[in-house]
Short mmCIF file of C-alpha atoms in Angstrom, two decimals:
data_model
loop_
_atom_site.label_atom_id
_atom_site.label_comp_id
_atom_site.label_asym_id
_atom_site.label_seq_id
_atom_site.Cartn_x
_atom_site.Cartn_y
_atom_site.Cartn_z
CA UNK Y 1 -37.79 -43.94 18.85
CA UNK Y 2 -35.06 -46.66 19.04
CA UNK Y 3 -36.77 -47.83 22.42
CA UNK Y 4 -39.56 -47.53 21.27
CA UNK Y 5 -38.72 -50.21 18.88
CA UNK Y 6 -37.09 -52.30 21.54
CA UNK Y 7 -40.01 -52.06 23.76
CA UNK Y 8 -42.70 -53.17 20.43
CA UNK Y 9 -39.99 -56.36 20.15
CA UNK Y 10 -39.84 -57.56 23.52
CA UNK Y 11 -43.60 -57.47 23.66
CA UNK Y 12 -44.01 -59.63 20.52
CA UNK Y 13 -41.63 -61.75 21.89
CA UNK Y 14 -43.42 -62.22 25.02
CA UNK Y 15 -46.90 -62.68 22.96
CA UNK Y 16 -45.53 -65.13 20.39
CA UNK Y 17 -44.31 -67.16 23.44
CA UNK Y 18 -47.85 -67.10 24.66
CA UNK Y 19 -48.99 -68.00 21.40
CA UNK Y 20 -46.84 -71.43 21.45
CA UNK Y 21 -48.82 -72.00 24.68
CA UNK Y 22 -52.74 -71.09 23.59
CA UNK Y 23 -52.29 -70.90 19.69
CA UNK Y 24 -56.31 -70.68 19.60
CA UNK Y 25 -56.47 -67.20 21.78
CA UNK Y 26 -58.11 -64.74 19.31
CA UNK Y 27 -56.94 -62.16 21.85
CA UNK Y 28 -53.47 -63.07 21.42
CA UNK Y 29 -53.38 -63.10 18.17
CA UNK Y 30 -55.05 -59.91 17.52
CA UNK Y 31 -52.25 -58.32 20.09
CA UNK Y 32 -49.64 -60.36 17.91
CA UNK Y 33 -50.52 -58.89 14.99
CA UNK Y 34 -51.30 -54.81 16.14
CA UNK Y 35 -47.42 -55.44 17.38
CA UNK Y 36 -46.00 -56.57 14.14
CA UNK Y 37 -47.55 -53.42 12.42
CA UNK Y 38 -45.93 -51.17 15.03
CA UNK Y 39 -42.25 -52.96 14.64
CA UNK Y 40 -43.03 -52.50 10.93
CA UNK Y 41 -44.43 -48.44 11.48
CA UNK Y 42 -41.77 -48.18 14.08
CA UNK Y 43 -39.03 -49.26 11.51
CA UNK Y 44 -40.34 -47.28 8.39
CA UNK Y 45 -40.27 -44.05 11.18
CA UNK Y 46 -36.84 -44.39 12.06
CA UNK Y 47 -35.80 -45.61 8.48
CA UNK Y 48 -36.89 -42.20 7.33
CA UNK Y 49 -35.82 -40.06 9.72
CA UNK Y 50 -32.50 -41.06 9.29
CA UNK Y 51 -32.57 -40.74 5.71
CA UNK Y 52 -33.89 -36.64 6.99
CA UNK Y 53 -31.11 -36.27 8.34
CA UNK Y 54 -28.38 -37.65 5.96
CA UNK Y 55 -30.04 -35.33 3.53
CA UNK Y 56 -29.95 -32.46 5.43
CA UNK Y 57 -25.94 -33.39 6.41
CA UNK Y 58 -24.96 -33.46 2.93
CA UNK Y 59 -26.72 -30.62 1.79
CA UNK Y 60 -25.40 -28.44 4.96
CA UNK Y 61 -22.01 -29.67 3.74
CA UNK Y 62 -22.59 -28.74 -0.04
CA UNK Y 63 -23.79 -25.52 1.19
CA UNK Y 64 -20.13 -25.43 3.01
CA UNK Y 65 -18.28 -26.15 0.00
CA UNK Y 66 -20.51 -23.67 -2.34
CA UNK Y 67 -19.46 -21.07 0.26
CA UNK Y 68 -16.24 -22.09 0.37
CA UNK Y 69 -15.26 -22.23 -3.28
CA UNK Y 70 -17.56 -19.16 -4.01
CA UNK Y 71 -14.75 -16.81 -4.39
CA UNK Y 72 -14.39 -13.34 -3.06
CA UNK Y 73 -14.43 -10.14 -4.18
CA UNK Y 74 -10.76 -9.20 -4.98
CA UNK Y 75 -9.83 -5.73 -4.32
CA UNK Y 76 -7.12 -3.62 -5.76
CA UNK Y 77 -5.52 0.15 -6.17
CA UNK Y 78 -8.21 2.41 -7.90
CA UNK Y 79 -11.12 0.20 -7.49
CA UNK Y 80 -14.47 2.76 -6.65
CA UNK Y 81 -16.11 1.17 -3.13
CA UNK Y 82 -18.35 1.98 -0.03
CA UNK Y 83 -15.90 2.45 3.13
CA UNK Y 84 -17.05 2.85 6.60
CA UNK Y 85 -15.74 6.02 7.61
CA UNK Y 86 -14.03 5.98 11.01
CA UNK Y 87 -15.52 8.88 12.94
CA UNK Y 88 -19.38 8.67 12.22
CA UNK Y 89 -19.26 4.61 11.29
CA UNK Y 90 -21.09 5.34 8.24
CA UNK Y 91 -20.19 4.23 4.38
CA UNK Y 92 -18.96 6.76 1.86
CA UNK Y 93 -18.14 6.00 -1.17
CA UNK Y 94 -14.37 5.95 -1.88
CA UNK Y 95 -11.40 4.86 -4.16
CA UNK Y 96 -8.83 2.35 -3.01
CA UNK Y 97 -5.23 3.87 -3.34
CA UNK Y 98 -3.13 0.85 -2.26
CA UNK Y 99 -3.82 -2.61 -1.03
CA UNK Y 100 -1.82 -4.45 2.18
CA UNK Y 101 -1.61 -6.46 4.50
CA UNK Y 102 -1.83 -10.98 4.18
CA UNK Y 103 -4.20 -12.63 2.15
CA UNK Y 104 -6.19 -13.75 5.26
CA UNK Y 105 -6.17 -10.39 7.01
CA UNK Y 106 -6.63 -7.40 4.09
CA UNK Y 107 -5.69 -3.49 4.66
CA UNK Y 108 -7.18 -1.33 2.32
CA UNK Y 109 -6.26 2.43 1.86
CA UNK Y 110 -8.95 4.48 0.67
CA UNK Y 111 -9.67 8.18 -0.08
CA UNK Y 112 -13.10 9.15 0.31
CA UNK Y 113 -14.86 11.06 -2.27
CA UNK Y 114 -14.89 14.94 -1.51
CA UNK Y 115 -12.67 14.32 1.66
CA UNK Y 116 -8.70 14.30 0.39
CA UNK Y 117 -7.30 12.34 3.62
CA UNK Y 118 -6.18 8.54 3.37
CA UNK Y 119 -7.87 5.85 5.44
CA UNK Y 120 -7.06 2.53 6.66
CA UNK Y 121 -9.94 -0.10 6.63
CA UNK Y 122 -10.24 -3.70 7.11
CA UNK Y 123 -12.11 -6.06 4.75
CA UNK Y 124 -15.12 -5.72 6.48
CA UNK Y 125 -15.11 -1.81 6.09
CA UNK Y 126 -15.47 -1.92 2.42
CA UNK Y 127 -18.01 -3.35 -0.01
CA UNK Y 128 -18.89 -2.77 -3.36
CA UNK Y 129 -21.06 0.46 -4.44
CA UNK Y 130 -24.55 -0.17 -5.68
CA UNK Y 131 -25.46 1.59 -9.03
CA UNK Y 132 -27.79 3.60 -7.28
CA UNK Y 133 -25.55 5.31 -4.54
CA UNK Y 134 -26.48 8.94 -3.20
CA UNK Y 135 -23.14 10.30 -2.93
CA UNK Y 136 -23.13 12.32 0.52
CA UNK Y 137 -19.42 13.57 1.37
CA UNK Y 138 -18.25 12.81 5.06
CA UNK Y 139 -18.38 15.24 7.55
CA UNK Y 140 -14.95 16.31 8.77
CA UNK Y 141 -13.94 16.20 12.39
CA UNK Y 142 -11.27 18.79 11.97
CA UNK Y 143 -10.99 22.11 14.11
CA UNK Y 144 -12.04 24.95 11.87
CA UNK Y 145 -9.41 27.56 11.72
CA UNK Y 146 -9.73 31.10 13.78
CA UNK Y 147 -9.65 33.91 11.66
CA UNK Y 148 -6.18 34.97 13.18
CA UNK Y 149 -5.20 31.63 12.16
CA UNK Y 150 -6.61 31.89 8.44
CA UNK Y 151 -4.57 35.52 7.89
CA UNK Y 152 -1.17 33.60 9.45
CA UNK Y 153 -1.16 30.55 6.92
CA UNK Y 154 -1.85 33.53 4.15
CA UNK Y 155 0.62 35.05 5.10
CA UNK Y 156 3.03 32.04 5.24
CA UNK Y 157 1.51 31.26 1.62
CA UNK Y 158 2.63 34.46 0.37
CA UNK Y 159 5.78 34.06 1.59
CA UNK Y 160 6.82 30.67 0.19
CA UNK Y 161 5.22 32.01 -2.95
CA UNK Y 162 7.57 34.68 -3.25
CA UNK Y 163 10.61 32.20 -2.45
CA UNK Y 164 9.76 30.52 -5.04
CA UNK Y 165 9.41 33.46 -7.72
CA UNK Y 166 12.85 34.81 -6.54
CA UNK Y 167 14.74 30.88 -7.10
CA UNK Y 168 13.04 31.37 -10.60
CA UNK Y 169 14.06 34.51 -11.50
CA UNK Y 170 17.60 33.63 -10.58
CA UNK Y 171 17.75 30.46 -12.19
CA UNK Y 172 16.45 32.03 -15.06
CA UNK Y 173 19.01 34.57 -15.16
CA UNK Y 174 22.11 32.02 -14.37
CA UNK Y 175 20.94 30.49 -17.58
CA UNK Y 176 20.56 33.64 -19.38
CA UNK Y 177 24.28 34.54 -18.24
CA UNK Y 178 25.51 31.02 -19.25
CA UNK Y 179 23.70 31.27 -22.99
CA UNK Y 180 25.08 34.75 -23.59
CA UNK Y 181 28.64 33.01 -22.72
CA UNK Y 182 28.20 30.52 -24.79
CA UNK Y 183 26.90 32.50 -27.77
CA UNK Y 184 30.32 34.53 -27.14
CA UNK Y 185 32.54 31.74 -26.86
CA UNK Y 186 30.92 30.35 -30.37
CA UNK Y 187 31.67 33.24 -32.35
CA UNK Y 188 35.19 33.47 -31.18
CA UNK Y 189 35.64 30.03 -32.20
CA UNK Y 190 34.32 31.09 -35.84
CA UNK Y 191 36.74 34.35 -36.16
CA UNK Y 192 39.47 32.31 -35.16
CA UNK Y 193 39.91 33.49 -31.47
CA UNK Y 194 40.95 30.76 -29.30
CA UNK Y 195 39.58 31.00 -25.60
CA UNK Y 196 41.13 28.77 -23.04
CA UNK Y 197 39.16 26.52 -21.42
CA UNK Y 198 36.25 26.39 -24.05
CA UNK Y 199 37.53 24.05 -26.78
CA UNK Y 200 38.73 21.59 -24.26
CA UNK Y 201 42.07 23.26 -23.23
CA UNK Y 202 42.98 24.02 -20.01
CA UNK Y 203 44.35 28.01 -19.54
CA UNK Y 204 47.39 26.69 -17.51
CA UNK Y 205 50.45 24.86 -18.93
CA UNK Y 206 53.53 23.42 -17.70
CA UNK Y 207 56.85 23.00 -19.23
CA UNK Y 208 57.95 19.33 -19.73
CA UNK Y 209 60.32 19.67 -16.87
CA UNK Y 210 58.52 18.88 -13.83
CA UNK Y 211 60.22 20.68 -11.83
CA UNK Y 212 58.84 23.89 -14.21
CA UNK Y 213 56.31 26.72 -13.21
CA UNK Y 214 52.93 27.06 -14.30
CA UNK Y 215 52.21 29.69 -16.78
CA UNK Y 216 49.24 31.06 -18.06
CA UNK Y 217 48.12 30.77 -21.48
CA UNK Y 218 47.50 34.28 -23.51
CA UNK Y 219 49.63 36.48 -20.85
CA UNK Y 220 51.97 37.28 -22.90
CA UNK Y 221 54.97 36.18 -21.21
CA UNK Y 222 56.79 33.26 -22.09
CA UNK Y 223 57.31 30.16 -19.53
CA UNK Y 224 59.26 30.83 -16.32
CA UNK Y 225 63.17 29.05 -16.67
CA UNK Y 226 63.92 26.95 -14.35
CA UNK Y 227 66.30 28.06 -12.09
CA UNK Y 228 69.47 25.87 -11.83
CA UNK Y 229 70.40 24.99 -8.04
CA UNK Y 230 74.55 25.93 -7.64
CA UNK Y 231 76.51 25.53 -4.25
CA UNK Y 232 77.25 28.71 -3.17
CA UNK Y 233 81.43 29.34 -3.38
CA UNK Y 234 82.86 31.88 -1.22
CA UNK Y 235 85.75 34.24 -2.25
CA UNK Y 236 89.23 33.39 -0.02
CA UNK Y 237 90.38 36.09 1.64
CA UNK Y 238 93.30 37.17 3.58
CA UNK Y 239 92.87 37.18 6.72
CA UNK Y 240 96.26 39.13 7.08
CA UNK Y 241 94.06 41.60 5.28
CA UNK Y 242 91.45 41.98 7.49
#
């Protein structure tokens, strides 16, 4: 359209010059004036369309911003979703257990609903769960067990099972023994029967020599002397004698 323009200008140009030459040509002056309306329409055309498209720049760019600044949904542990589950690429609904990953690049871990396994999804594998969700549990892609191999994990079941009841049953009866002990060492301390080792005393002592023996408290012997270390002296004799 700009050449258009240039093209309507050069030709009035051209006529106004023949004008100057033959100002009474009714011809010319009718051509004169046909090209000052299409400068003028010409103008007006281009005037607007460029106003078009500054309008539709700036609102392209507002729409840019409004997207921009529109902020996300933010995502965290225990939030219900829709998850696209890996191994039919449909959405289930699910519950996030933990949140990862940069701010840019998001890694949820999800549980689907029905299904106990955890899942790793991006962003764009999760989206919030309309109020009117059917809730259809995933179809697992696990092996069903055989039977032989259903009657083996009983069996292992039962087994750890009974582990378990026999730690119980002895830690219940260490802690029986240890009350019963304790109830015993109590009332001893009431009649006036000291135990070693129960009110804080240790059953061995030592003599305040160092060099003493241990003895044991309640034995009924007393501590062991301590033997004095002599130089042997031997008799003289006469060899005369011998």
């Amino acid at each position: 359209m700009d050449a258009d323009l240039e093209t309507y200008q050069v030709q009035l140009s051209q006529v106004d010059l023949a004008i100057s030459s033959d100002p009474d040509n009714a011809e010319l002056v009718s051509l004169r004036s046909e090209l000052k309306e299409l400068v003028e329409l010409t103008k007006s055309a281009i005037a607007a369309q460029a106003e078009a498209a500054s309008s539709k720049a700036e609102s392209s760019s507002s729409s840019r911003k409004k997207d921009a600044s529109a902020p996300t949904h933010s995502w965290s542990a225990g939030d219900e979703c829709l998850a696209k589950y890996s191994s039919d690429g449909q959405w289930y609904p699910a519950r996030i257990t933990s949140v990862g990953g940069s701010a840019d690049n998001r890694v949820y871990s999800v549980v689907f609903k029905g299904y106990n396994s955890t899942e790793l999804v991006k962003s764009s594998e999760i989206k919030s769960m309309p109020a009117n969700h059917a809730f259809v549990t995933p179809v697992s892609n696990k092996r069903k067990l055989t039977k032989a191999e259903e009657e083996e994990r009983e069996k292992k079941k039962k087994k750890n099972e009974k582990k378990v009841e026999a730690k119980a049953a002895k830690a219940k009866e260490q802690t029986a023994k240890q009350a019963t002990w304790q109830k015993f060492a109590k009332k001893s301390e009431k009649k006036g029967v000291h135990i070693a080792g129960v009110a804080g005393t240790s059953i061995f002592k030592t003599p305040d020599n160092p060099l003493g023996r241990v003895g044991v408290t309640g034995s009924g012997k007393g501590m062991t002397e301590v033997a004095t270390q002599a130089k042997h002296k031997f008799a003289s004799r006469d060899e005369d004698n011998l």
